[in-house]
Short mmCIF file of C-alpha atoms in Angstrom, two decimals:
data_model
loop_
_atom_site.label_atom_id
_atom_site.label_comp_id
_atom_site.label_asym_id
_atom_site.label_seq_id
_atom_site.Cartn_x
_atom_site.Cartn_y
_atom_site.Cartn_z
CA MET A 1 -14.60 4.58 -13.07
CA ALA A 2 -17.13 6.19 -10.68
CA THR A 3 -18.02 9.58 -11.19
CA THR A 4 -17.74 12.52 -8.36
CA LYS A 5 -19.88 15.44 -7.79
CA THR A 6 -18.52 18.44 -5.98
CA VAL A 7 -18.69 18.18 -2.00
CA THR A 8 -21.69 20.85 -1.21
CA LYS A 9 -21.00 23.63 1.39
CA SER A 10 -24.09 23.12 2.88
CA TRP A 11 -23.19 19.61 4.03
CA LEU A 12 -19.63 20.51 5.26
CA GLU A 13 -21.51 23.45 7.10
CA LYS A 14 -23.97 21.12 8.48
CA TYR A 15 -21.60 18.28 9.13
CA PRO A 16 -18.13 19.82 9.54
CA LYS A 17 -15.19 17.54 10.61
CA SER A 18 -15.58 17.92 14.10
CA PHE A 19 -19.24 16.63 13.93
CA TYR A 20 -17.76 13.23 13.63
CA ASP A 21 -15.39 13.43 17.01
CA GLU A 22 -15.51 10.60 19.04
CA PRO A 23 -13.65 9.02 22.15
CA GLU A 24 -11.68 6.21 21.11
CA PRO A 25 -12.42 3.04 23.29
CA GLU A 26 -9.99 2.12 26.28
CA ASP A 27 -8.54 -0.95 24.63
CA ARG A 28 -8.01 1.13 21.48
CA VAL A 29 -4.31 0.92 22.52
CA LEU A 30 -4.19 -2.79 22.20
CA GLN A 31 -5.60 -2.91 18.71
CA PHE A 32 -3.08 -0.42 17.64
CA PRO A 33 -0.21 -2.77 16.52
CA PRO A 34 -2.34 -5.37 14.49
CA LEU A 35 -4.21 -2.84 12.75
CA TYR A 36 -1.40 -0.91 11.67
CA ARG A 37 0.23 -4.00 10.36
CA VAL A 38 -2.86 -4.57 8.29
CA ILE A 39 -3.17 -0.92 7.23
CA GLY A 40 0.49 -0.85 6.55
CA ILE A 41 0.49 -4.09 4.22
CA LEU A 42 -2.77 -2.99 2.47
CA PHE A 43 -2.56 0.56 2.06
CA GLU A 44 1.16 0.12 0.89
CA MET A 45 -0.33 -1.62 -2.33
CA TYR A 46 -2.78 0.86 -3.37
CA LYS A 47 -1.33 4.20 -2.62
CA ASP A 48 -0.21 5.34 -5.91
CA SER A 49 -3.01 3.76 -7.75
CA PRO A 50 -5.03 6.66 -9.00
CA ASP A 51 -8.37 4.43 -9.35
CA VAL A 52 -7.99 2.73 -5.98
CA PHE A 53 -8.83 4.51 -2.85
CA ALA A 54 -7.51 2.91 0.57
CA THR A 55 -7.39 4.58 3.86
CA GLY A 56 -7.54 3.21 7.81
CA GLY A 57 -10.11 4.84 10.26
CA GLY A 58 -12.92 7.36 9.19
CA PHE A 59 -16.22 6.85 8.62
CA ILE A 60 -18.44 5.67 5.79
CA LEU A 61 -21.47 7.93 5.33
CA TYR A 62 -24.25 6.41 3.23
CA ASP A 63 -27.21 8.54 3.66
CA GLU A 64 -26.96 12.28 2.24
CA THR A 65 -29.71 13.38 4.25
CA ASN A 66 -28.48 11.97 7.87
CA GLY A 67 -25.05 12.47 8.67
CA ASN A 68 -25.49 10.29 11.77
CA ARG A 69 -26.23 7.31 9.41
CA ARG A 70 -22.44 6.22 9.52
CA VAL A 71 -20.00 3.15 10.06
CA ALA A 72 -16.16 3.13 10.98
CA PRO A 73 -14.54 0.28 9.57
CA ASP A 74 -10.94 -0.22 10.57
CA PHE A 75 -9.67 0.01 6.99
CA LEU A 76 -11.45 0.23 3.32
CA ILE A 77 -10.89 -0.13 -0.12
CA ALA A 78 -12.76 1.09 -3.05
CA PHE A 79 -11.99 0.23 -6.66
CA GLY A 80 -12.76 2.22 -9.58
CA VAL A 81 -12.96 5.72 -7.81
CA ASP A 82 -11.04 9.09 -8.19
CA ALA A 83 -8.77 8.62 -5.51
CA VAL A 84 -6.88 11.68 -5.96
CA TYR A 85 -10.06 13.83 -5.90
CA ILE A 86 -10.87 12.03 -2.69
CA ARG A 87 -7.78 12.36 -0.88
CA ASP A 88 -7.37 16.38 -1.98
CA SER A 89 -11.08 17.45 -1.52
CA GLU A 90 -12.51 18.41 1.31
CA MET A 91 -14.59 15.65 2.02
CA PRO A 92 -14.56 14.03 5.55
CA ASN A 93 -14.97 10.93 5.40
CA TYR A 94 -16.08 8.64 2.69
CA LEU A 95 -19.20 9.71 1.50
CA VAL A 96 -20.97 7.12 -0.84
CA TRP A 97 -23.27 9.95 -2.59
CA GLU A 98 -20.40 11.57 -3.28
CA ILE A 99 -17.79 9.36 -4.56
CA GLY A 100 -20.58 7.42 -6.45
CA LYS A 101 -20.08 3.68 -4.72
CA VAL A 102 -19.62 1.96 -1.62
CA PRO A 103 -15.87 0.76 -1.00
CA ASP A 104 -15.39 -2.85 -2.04
CA PHE A 105 -13.60 -4.09 0.41
CA VAL A 106 -13.63 -3.90 4.39
CA MET A 107 -11.51 -5.60 7.13
CA GLU A 108 -12.02 -4.94 10.94
CA VAL A 109 -9.53 -5.90 13.52
CA ALA A 110 -10.63 -7.39 17.08
CA SER A 111 -10.63 -5.52 19.78
CA GLU A 112 -12.95 -6.53 23.33
CA SER A 113 -14.87 -3.15 22.76
CA THR A 114 -16.00 -3.88 19.21
CA ALA A 115 -16.14 -7.43 18.34
CA ALA A 116 -19.80 -7.67 19.22
CA ASN A 117 -20.45 -5.19 16.68
CA ASP A 118 -17.98 -6.07 14.10
CA LEU A 119 -19.68 -9.74 14.00
CA GLY A 120 -23.30 -8.02 14.16
CA HIS A 121 -24.56 -4.86 13.19
CA LYS A 122 -21.45 -3.87 11.14
CA ARG A 123 -21.74 -7.13 9.19
CA GLU A 124 -25.43 -6.66 8.54
CA LEU A 125 -24.90 -3.32 7.20
CA TYR A 126 -21.83 -4.19 4.89
CA GLU A 127 -23.66 -6.76 3.82
CA ARG A 128 -26.93 -4.50 3.00
CA LEU A 129 -24.82 -1.81 1.91
CA GLY A 130 -23.27 -4.11 -1.01
CA VAL A 131 -19.66 -4.22 0.30
CA GLN A 132 -18.04 -7.01 -1.65
CA GLU A 133 -15.83 -8.49 0.86
CA TYR A 134 -15.92 -8.43 4.65
CA TRP A 135 -12.80 -9.72 6.28
CA ARG A 136 -12.04 -9.88 10.33
CA PHE A 137 -8.58 -10.50 11.82
CA ASP A 138 -8.46 -11.47 15.70
CA HIS A 139 -4.74 -11.07 16.87
CA LYS A 140 -5.67 -12.87 19.90
CA GLY A 141 -6.06 -16.07 18.26
CA GLY A 142 -9.94 -16.00 18.22
CA GLU A 143 -10.55 -14.75 21.46
CA TYR A 144 -13.21 -12.17 20.52
CA TYR A 145 -14.45 -13.44 17.07
CA GLY A 146 -14.17 -17.03 17.54
CA GLN A 147 -11.51 -17.42 15.00
CA PRO A 148 -8.27 -15.68 14.44
CA LEU A 149 -9.34 -14.77 10.48
CA ALA A 150 -12.54 -15.01 8.91
CA GLY A 151 -13.12 -13.70 4.84
CA GLU A 152 -16.71 -13.37 3.77
CA ARG A 153 -17.57 -12.34 0.06
CA LEU A 154 -21.30 -11.21 -1.46
CA VAL A 155 -22.96 -13.61 -3.24
CA ASP A 156 -26.49 -12.94 -4.48
CA GLY A 157 -26.62 -10.13 -1.88
CA VAL A 158 -25.82 -12.58 0.97
CA TYR A 159 -22.12 -13.01 2.89
CA GLN A 160 -20.82 -16.59 2.33
CA PRO A 161 -17.60 -17.43 3.93
CA TYR A 162 -14.31 -17.89 2.41
CA GLU A 163 -12.55 -21.23 3.05
CA ILE A 164 -9.60 -20.79 5.83
CA LEU A 165 -7.12 -23.68 5.53
CA ALA A 166 -4.76 -24.46 8.16
CA ASP A 167 -1.04 -25.54 7.52
CA GLU A 168 0.94 -28.22 9.16
CA ASP A 169 2.57 -25.64 11.57
CA GLY A 170 -0.66 -24.11 12.81
CA SER A 171 -0.66 -21.14 10.94
CA LEU A 172 -4.08 -20.04 9.14
CA ARG A 173 -4.50 -18.69 5.59
CA GLY A 174 -7.21 -17.40 3.34
CA TYR A 175 -7.89 -16.41 -0.34
CA SER A 176 -9.23 -12.93 -1.25
CA GLU A 177 -10.60 -13.22 -4.55
CA LEU A 178 -11.09 -9.37 -4.99
CA LEU A 179 -7.55 -8.68 -3.85
CA ASN A 180 -5.86 -11.79 -5.05
CA LEU A 181 -4.29 -12.09 -1.89
CA VAL A 182 -3.44 -14.84 0.57
CA PHE A 183 -4.22 -13.78 3.82
CA HIS A 184 -1.93 -15.30 6.44
CA TRP A 185 -1.81 -15.63 10.32
CA ASP A 186 1.12 -17.71 11.83
CA GLY A 187 0.03 -17.58 15.44
CA GLN A 188 1.41 -13.98 16.02
CA GLU A 189 1.31 -11.88 13.25
CA PHE A 190 -1.04 -10.86 9.94
CA ASP A 191 0.63 -10.89 6.77
CA ALA A 192 -0.63 -11.19 3.13
CA LEU A 193 1.12 -13.50 0.68
CA ASP A 194 1.67 -13.39 -3.32
CA PRO A 195 -0.72 -16.27 -4.15
CA GLU A 196 1.72 -17.22 -7.02
CA THR A 197 4.73 -17.48 -5.24
CA GLY A 198 3.88 -17.45 -1.72
CA MET A 199 6.44 -14.77 -0.57
CA THR A 200 4.66 -11.69 1.81
CA LEU A 201 4.23 -8.48 0.46
CA HIS A 202 7.08 -7.11 2.61
CA ARG A 203 9.77 -9.68 1.58
CA ILE A 204 8.77 -9.09 -2.30
CA THR A 205 9.21 -5.15 -1.51
CA VAL A 206 12.68 -6.54 0.09
CA ALA A 207 13.85 -8.28 -2.96
CA GLU A 208 13.06 -5.87 -5.24
CA ALA A 209 14.85 -3.25 -3.29
CA ARG A 210 17.97 -5.47 -3.63
CA ALA A 211 17.58 -6.34 -7.19
CA GLN A 212 17.18 -2.41 -7.47
CA ALA A 213 20.10 -1.90 -5.38
CA ALA A 214 22.21 -4.44 -7.46
CA GLU A 215 21.24 -2.85 -10.50
CA VAL A 216 22.91 0.19 -9.38
CA ARG A 217 26.17 -1.21 -8.06
CA ILE A 218 26.39 -2.76 -11.65
CA ALA A 219 25.63 0.12 -13.11
CA GLU A 220 28.31 2.18 -10.82
CA GLU A 221 30.70 -0.73 -11.89
CA GLU A 222 30.15 0.00 -15.14
CA ALA A 223 30.63 3.69 -15.15
CA ARG A 224 33.90 3.20 -12.95
CA ALA A 225 35.40 0.84 -15.35
CA GLN A 226 34.48 3.38 -18.64
CA ILE A 227 36.02 6.12 -16.62
CA ALA A 228 39.00 3.71 -15.76
CA GLU A 229 39.33 2.96 -19.49
CA ALA A 230 38.91 6.71 -20.43
CA ARG A 231 42.12 7.98 -18.48
CA ALA A 232 43.93 5.26 -19.70
CA GLN A 233 43.15 6.14 -23.04
CA ALA A 234 43.84 9.80 -22.10
CA ALA A 235 47.01 8.66 -20.45
CA ALA A 236 48.08 6.78 -23.75
CA ALA A 237 47.30 9.42 -26.03
CA ARG A 238 49.48 12.07 -23.74
CA ALA A 239 52.24 9.03 -23.95
CA ASP A 240 52.07 9.25 -27.70
CA GLU A 241 51.89 12.95 -27.81
CA SER A 242 54.92 13.12 -25.58
CA GLU A 243 56.77 10.24 -27.76
CA ALA A 244 56.02 12.24 -31.00
CA ARG A 245 57.28 15.54 -29.47
CA GLU A 246 60.36 13.88 -28.03
CA ARG A 247 61.34 12.58 -31.53
CA GLU A 248 60.58 16.12 -33.23
CA LEU A 249 63.13 17.36 -30.64
CA LEU A 250 65.55 14.93 -31.49
CA GLU A 251 65.17 15.50 -34.95
CA GLU A 252 65.55 19.26 -34.69
CA ILE A 253 68.74 18.81 -32.61
CA ALA A 254 69.81 16.47 -35.38
CA ARG A 255 69.35 18.81 -38.20
CA LEU A 256 70.94 21.90 -36.06
CA ARG A 257 73.68 19.45 -35.51
CA GLN A 258 74.19 19.04 -39.09
CA GLN A 259 74.19 22.67 -40.06
CA GLN A 260 76.95 23.36 -37.72
CA SER A 261 79.20 20.40 -39.11
#
């Protein structure tokens, strides 16, 4: 796991969180639905992993001497880091020198105002920094990026494209070696599939929830059966006790009659 330091007070004083406040582009609202879809799926995978930091929004800062040298990915994942420390510290954004490494994975979601930067400067910067995988998703079917789905992996310091396959129904899919996931676009919505089962992560979650609910129902039924059995045993015990008491009374009455005769 990468080591971490303590965020220096001088850095926070020089570059407070307000330093990074920037106005949102006007078309950001159109980007929100697909962006939140991506963030929701990928963040859910790693939210409970203590050594994986995943987040949407914020900046990657890569020069300790200059807070202006930064880039804002739509979503990033870093493996082998102290995720608990990062979340709990006062660290503004993702400080590479503080965390000890650059993120391993970045995904950008297209918008008209950011597409050129995603394809040009950001791509070159991620490649230079050493981000292992860079993915792009264009919910407009390629209107902004030229293709709906694209992924690249770093090979000898240079990005090489992943193969994007087209299914018979026109949907696209590309395999992320780093995440061991198949990214999928059906022409309407982004998703991530389990490479072995082909199930979406959402459906896997639902299936697991249903299985857990079934286990709970079985446990409840077993508990009710045990309670009913205990009640039946108690009732039988009371009946036996009552019958024994009745025999004792009858025997006592018979004994008294014999004494009177």
